[in-house]
CSV table of C-alpha atoms in Angstrom, one decimal:
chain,number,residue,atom,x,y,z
A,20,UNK,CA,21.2,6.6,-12.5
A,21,UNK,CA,21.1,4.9,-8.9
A,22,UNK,CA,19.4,2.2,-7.9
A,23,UNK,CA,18.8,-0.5,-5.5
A,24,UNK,CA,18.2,-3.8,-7.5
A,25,UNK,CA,17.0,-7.0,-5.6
A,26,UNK,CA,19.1,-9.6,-7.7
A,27,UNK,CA,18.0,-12.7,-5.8
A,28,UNK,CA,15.4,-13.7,-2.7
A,29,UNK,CA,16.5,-13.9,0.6
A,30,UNK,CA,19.4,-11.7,0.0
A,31,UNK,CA,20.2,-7.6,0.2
A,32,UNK,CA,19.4,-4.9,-2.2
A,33,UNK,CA,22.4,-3.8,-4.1
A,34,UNK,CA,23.0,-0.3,-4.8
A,35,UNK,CA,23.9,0.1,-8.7
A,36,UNK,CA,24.2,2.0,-11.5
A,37,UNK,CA,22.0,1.6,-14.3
A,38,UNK,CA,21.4,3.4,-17.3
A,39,UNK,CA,18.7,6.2,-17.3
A,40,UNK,CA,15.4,4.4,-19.0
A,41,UNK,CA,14.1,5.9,-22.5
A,42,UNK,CA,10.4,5.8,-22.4
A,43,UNK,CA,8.5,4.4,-25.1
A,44,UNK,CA,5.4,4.8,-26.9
A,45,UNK,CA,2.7,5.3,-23.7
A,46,UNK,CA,5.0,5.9,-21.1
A,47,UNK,CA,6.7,8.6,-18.8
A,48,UNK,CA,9.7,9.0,-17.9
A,49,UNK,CA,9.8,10.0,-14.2
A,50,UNK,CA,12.4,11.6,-11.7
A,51,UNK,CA,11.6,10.2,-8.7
A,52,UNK,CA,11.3,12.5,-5.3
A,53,UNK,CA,10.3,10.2,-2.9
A,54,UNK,CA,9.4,6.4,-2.5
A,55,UNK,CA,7.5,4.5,0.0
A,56,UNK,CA,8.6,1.4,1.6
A,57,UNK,CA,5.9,-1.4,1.6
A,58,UNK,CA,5.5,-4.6,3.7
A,59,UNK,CA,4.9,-6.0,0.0
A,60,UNK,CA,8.0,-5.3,-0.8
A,61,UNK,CA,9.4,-7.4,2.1
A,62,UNK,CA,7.7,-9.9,0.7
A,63,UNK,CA,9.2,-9.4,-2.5
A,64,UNK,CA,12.2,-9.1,-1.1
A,65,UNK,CA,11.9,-13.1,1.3
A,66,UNK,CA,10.8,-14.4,-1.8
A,67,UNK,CA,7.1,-14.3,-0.7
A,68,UNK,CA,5.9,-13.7,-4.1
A,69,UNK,CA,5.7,-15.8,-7.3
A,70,UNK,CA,6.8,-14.8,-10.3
A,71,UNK,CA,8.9,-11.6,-9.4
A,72,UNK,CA,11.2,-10.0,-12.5
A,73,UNK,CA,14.2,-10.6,-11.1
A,74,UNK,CA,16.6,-8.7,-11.2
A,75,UNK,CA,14.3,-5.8,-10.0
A,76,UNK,CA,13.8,-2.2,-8.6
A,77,UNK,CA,11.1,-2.4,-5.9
A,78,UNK,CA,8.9,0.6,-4.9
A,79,UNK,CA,5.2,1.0,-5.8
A,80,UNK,CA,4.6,4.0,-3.8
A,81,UNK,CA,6.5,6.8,-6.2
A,82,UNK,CA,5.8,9.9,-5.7
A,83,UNK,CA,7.6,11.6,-8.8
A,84,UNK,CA,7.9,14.6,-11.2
A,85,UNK,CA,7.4,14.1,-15.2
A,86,UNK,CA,11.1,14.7,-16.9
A,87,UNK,CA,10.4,13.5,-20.7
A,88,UNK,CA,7.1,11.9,-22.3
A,89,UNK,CA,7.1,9.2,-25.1
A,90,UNK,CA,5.6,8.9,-28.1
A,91,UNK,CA,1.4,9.0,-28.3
A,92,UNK,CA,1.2,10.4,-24.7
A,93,UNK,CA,-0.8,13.1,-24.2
A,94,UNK,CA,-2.4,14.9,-20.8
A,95,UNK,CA,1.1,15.5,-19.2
A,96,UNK,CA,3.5,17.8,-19.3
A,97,UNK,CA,7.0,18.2,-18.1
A,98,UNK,CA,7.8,18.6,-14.7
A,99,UNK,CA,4.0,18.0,-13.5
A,100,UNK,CA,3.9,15.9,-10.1
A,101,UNK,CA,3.0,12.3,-10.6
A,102,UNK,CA,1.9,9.0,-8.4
A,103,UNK,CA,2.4,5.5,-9.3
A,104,UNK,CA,1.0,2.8,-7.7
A,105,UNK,CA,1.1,-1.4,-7.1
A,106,UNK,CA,-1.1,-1.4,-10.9
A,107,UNK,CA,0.9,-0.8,-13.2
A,108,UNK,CA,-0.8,-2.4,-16.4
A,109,UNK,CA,-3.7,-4.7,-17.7
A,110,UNK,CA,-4.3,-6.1,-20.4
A,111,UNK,CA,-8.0,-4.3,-20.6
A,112,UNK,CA,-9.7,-7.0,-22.4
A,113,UNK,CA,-10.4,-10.2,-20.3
A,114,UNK,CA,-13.6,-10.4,-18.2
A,115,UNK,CA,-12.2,-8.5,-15.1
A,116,UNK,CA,-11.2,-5.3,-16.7
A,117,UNK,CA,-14.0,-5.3,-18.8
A,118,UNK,CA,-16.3,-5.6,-15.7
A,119,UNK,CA,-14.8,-2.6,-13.6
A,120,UNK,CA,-12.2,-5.2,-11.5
A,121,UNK,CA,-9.4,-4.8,-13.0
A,122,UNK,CA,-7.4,-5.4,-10.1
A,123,UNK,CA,-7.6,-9.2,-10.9
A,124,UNK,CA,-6.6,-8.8,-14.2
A,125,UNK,CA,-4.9,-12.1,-14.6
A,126,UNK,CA,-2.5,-10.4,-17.1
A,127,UNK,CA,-2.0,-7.8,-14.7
A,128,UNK,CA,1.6,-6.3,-13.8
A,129,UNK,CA,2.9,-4.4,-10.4
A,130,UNK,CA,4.8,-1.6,-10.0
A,131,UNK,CA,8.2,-2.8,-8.5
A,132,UNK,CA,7.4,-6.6,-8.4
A,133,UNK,CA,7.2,-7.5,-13.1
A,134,UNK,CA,7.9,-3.5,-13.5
A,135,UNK,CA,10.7,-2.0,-12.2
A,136,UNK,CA,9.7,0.7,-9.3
A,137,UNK,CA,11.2,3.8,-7.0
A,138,UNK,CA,14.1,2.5,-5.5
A,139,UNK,CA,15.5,4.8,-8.1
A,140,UNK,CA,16.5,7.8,-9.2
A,141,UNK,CA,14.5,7.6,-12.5
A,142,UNK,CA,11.9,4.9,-13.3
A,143,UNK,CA,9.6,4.7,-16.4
A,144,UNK,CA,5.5,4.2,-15.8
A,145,UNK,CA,2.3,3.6,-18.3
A,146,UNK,CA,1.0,6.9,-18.3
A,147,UNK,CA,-2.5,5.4,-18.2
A,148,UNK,CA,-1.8,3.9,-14.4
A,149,UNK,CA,-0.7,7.0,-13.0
A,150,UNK,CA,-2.4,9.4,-10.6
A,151,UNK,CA,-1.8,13.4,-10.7
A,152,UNK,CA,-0.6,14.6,-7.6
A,153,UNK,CA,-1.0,17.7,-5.9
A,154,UNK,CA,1.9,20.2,-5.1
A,155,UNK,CA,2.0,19.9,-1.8
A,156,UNK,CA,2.5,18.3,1.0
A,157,UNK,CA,5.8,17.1,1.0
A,158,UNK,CA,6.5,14.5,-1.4
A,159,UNK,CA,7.7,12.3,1.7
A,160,UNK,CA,4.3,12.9,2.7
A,161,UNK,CA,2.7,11.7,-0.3
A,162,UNK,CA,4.6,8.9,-0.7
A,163,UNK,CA,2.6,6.7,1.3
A,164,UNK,CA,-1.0,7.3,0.3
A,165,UNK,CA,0.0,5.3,-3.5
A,166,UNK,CA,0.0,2.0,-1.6
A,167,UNK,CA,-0.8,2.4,2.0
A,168,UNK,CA,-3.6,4.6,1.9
A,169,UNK,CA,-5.3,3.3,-1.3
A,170,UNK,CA,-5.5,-0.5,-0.1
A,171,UNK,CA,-6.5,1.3,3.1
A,172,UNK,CA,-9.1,2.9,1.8
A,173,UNK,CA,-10.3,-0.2,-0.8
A,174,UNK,CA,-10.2,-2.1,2.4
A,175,UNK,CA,-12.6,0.2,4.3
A,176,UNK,CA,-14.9,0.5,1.3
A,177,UNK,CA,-15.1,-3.4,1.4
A,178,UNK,CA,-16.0,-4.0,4.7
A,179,UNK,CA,-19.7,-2.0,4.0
A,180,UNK,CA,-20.5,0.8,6.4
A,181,UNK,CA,-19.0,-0.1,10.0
A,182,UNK,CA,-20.3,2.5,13.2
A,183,UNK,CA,-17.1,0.3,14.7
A,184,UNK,CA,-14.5,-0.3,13.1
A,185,UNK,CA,-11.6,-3.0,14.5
A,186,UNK,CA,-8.1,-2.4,12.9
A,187,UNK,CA,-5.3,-5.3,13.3
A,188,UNK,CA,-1.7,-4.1,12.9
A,189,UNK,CA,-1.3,-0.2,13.2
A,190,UNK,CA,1.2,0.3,10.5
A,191,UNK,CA,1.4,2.6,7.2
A,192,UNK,CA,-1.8,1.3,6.3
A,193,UNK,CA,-3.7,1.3,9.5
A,194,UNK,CA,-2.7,5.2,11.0
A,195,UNK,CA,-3.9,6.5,7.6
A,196,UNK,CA,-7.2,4.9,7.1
A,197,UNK,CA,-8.2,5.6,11.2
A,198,UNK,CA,-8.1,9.4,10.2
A,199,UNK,CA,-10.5,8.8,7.4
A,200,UNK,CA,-12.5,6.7,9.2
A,201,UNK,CA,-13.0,8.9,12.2
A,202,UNK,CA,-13.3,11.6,10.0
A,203,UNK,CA,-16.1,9.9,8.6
A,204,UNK,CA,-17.7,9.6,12.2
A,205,UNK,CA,-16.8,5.9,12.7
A,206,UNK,CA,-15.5,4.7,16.1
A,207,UNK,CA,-11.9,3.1,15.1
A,208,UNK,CA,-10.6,-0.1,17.8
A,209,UNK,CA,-6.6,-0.1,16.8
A,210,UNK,CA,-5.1,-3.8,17.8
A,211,UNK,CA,-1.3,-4.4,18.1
A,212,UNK,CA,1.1,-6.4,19.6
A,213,UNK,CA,0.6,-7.1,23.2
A,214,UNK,CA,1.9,-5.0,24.9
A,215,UNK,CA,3.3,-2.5,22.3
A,216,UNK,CA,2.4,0.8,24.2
A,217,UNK,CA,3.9,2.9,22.2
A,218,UNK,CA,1.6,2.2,19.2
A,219,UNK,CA,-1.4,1.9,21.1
A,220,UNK,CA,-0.8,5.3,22.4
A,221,UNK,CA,0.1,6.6,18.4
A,222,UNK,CA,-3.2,4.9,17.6
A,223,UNK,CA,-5.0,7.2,20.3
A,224,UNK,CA,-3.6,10.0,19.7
A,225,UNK,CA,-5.0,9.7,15.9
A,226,UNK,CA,-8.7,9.5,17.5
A,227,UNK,CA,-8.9,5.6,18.0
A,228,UNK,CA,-11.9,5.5,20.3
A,229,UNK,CA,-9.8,2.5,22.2
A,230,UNK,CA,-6.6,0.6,21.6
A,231,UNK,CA,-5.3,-2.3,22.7
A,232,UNK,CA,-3.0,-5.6,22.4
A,233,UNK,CA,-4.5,-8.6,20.2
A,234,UNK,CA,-4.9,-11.0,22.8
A,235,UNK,CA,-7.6,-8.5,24.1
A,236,UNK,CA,-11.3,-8.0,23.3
A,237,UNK,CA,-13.1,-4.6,22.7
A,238,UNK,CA,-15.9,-3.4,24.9
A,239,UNK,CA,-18.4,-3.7,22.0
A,240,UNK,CA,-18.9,-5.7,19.3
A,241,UNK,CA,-17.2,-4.9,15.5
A,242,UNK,CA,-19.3,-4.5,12.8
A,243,UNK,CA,-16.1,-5.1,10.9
A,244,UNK,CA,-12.4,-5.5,10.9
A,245,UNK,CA,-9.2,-4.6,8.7
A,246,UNK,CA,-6.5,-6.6,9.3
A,247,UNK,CA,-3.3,-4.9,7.9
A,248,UNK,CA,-0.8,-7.4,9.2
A,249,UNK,CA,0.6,-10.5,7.0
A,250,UNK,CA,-0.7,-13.0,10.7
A,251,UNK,CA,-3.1,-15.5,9.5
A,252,UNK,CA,-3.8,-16.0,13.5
A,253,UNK,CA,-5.0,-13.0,13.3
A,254,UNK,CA,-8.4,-13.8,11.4
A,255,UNK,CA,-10.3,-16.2,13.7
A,256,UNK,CA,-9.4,-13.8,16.6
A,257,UNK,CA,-11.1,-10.9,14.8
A,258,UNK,CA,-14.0,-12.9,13.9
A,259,UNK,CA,-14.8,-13.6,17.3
A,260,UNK,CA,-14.8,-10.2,17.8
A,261,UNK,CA,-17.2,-9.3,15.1
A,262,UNK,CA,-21.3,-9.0,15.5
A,263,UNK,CA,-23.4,-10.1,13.5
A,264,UNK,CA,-23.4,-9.2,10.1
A,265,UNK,CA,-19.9,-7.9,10.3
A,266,UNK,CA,-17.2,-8.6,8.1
A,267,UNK,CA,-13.3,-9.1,8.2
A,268,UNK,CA,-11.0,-8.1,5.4
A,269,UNK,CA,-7.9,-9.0,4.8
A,270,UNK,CA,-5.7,-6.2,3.3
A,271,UNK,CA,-2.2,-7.8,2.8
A,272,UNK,CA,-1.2,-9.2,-0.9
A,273,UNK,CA,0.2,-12.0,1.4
A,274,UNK,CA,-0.5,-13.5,5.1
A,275,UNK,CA,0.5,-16.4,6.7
A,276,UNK,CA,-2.0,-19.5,7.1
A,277,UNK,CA,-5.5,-19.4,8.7
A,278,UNK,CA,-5.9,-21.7,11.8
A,279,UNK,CA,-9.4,-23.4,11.7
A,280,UNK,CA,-11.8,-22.6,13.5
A,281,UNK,CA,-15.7,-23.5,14.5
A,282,UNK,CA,-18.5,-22.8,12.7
A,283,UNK,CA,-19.9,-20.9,15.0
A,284,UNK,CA,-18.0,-18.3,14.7
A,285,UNK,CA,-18.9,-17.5,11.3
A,286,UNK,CA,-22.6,-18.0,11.6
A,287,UNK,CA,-24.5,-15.0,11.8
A,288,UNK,CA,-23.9,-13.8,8.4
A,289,UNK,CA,-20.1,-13.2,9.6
A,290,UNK,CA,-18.0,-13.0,6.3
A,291,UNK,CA,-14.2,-13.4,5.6
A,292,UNK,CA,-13.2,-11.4,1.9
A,293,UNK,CA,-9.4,-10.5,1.0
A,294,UNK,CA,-8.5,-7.4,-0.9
A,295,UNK,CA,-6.7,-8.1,-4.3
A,296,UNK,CA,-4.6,-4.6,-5.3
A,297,UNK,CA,-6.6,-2.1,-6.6
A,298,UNK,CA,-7.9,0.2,-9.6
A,299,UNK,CA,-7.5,3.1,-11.3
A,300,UNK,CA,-11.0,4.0,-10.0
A,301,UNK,CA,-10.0,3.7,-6.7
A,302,UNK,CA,-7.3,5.5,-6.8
A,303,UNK,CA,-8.9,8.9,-8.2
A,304,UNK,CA,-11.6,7.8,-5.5
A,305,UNK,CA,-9.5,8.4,-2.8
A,306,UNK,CA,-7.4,11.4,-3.4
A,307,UNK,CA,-11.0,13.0,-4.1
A,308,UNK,CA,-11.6,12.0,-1.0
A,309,UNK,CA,-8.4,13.4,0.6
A,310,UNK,CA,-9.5,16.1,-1.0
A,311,UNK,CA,-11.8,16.7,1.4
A,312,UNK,CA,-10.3,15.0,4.8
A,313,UNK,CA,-6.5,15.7,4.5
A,314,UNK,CA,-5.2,13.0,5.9
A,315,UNK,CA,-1.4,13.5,7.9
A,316,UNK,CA,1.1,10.8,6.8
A,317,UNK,CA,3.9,9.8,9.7
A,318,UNK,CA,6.9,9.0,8.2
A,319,UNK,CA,10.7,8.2,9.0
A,320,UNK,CA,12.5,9.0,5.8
A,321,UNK,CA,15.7,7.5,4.6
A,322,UNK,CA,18.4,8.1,2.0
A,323,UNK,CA,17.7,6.0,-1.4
A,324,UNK,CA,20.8,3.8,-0.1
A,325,UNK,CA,19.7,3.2,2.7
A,326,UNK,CA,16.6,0.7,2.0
A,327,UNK,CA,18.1,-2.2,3.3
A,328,UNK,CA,17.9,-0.5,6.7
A,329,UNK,CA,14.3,0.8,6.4
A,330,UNK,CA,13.1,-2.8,5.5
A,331,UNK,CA,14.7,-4.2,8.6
A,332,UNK,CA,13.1,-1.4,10.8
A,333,UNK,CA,9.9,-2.5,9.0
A,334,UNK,CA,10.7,-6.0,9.4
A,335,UNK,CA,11.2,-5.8,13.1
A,336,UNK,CA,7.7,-3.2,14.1
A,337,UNK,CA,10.3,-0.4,15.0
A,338,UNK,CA,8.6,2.4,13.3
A,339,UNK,CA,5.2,4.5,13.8
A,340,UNK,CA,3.5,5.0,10.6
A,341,UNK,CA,5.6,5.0,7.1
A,342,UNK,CA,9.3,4.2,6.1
A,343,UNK,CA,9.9,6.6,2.7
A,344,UNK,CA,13.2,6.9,0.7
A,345,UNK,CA,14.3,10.1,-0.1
A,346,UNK,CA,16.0,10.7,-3.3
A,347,UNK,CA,18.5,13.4,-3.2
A,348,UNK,CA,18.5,15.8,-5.8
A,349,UNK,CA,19.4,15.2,-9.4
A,350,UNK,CA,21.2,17.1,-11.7
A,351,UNK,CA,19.8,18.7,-14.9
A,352,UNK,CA,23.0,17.3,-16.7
A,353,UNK,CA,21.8,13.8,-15.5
């Protein structure tokens, strides 16, 4: 099969050939359709994470069909459609799993970071961390709800029950999550770069009540913020923003250092929290949710082989909504 394997940090993916997985007892073996690209796996990629397996396939937003099933798995068949996500195994014992929070499993392995991912053609995943999908939309379409829009929504659920709702860094995460929230009733204030029109007006167009650069303050006071981008700098300037009460939460699995700030600015029962992956729970959550409120994915797809090119365009802020690999087609003799 091909692949794109990150061999070292700091440098290109490489696209190679590597011999199709055999799944083992618990797992599926998966053809993959489509695969998101994640700011995570930028950081994967700088060497922004500890710990990665190295070398490795990234991807954690696979949106993929079921071509064989190990031993002891039961509940899928061949062919059915199938999501995996950033969790990709706990160990299910320690105090966190056992308490509903296994996202900080300390045991706990990622899809595309200590697992290989969807920069593939085929990839192998526990068939207890993956999420049925539905036939349809578009698996490009998909493809960005199994990272984007589940921290998105674990995010939103965080933050309590904001009327108005500030959102810093209008990316994958961000123009998913303003359709729920609207959708929801919730007023949504979208912050980008200054003077980064072009988002501002994507932002609108999604139902942002008002959108604006960073360096500018909201009419009204937030009764809480998300802050999707990995800008430390960011945090102090949406607290000041927030009434009282409100809370910000930090989405990223990794953001640049907090300046300090006063006091002052936290008083008022003003809280800072951080989002840490996510669970299964969430995950069937959400896509019941979807369920309900379809939610319309904007994506720029790219060829499997191309990767390198969509993680610069991420890198630099030059797309609107998602960056998804498109596998082409593989053959049944494969």
């Amino acid at each position: 099969m091909r692949a794109m394997v990150l061999e070292q940090a700091g440098h290109p993916l490489r696209l190679t050939e590597l011999p199709q997985p055999i799944p083992r007892p618990g797992q599926l073996l998966l053809t993959v359709e489509a695969c998101g690209v994640c700011r995570t796996d930028l950081h994967l990629c700088d060497g922004e994470l500890p710990d990665p397996l190295l070398p490795v396939v990234p991807g954690h937003e696979i949106v993929a069909r079921v071509a064989a099933l190990g031993p002891d798995v039961r509940g899928w068949r061949l062919g059915q459609r199938v999501g995996v996500p950033w969790l990709g195994w706990t160990c299910g014992q320690c105090r966190f799993c056992t308490s509903g929070r296994e996202n900080l499993c300390d045991r706990a392995r990622f899809t595309g970071y200590q697992l290989n991912g969807g920069y593939a053609e085929y990839t192998l995943a526990d068939a207890r961390y993956c999420l049925a999908l539905p036939e349809a939309p578009a698996a490009e379409h998909l493809a960005p709800l199994l990272c984007a829009g589940l921290i998105g929504y674990r995010a939103l659920r965080l933050a309590g029950d904001p009327q108005r709702l500030g959102v810093y860094g209008f990316g994958a995460a961000a123009h998913l999550i303003t359709q729920l929230a609207r959708a929801q009733g919730r007023e949504v204030f979208a912050f980008t770069r200054p003077g980064d029109g072009a988002s501002q007006a994507f932002a609108r167009s999604l139902g942002a009540h008002w959108a604006g650069g960073t360096d500018e303050a909201p009419a009204q006071p937030l009764d809480a913020a998300l802050i999707f981008a990995p800008a430390g700098p960011l945090v102090p300037i949406a607290l000041r923003h927030l009434d009282k009460g409100g809370c910000v939460v930090c989405a990223g699995i990794h953001m640049s250092d907090i300046p300090g700030f006063p006091y002052a600015w936290l008083w008022g029962e003003r809280s800072i929290r951080s989002v840490a992956n996510l669970t299964r729970a969430d995950g069937l959550a959400f896509f019941e949710a979807i369920r309900q409120v379809p939610l319309g994915a904007e994506v720029t797809v790219f060829a499997l082989e191309q990767a390198n090119e969509a993680l610069e365009q991420l890198r630099r802020g030059a797309l609107q909504g998602a960056a998804v690999l498109r596998m082409a087609p593989v053959s049944q003799e494969a």
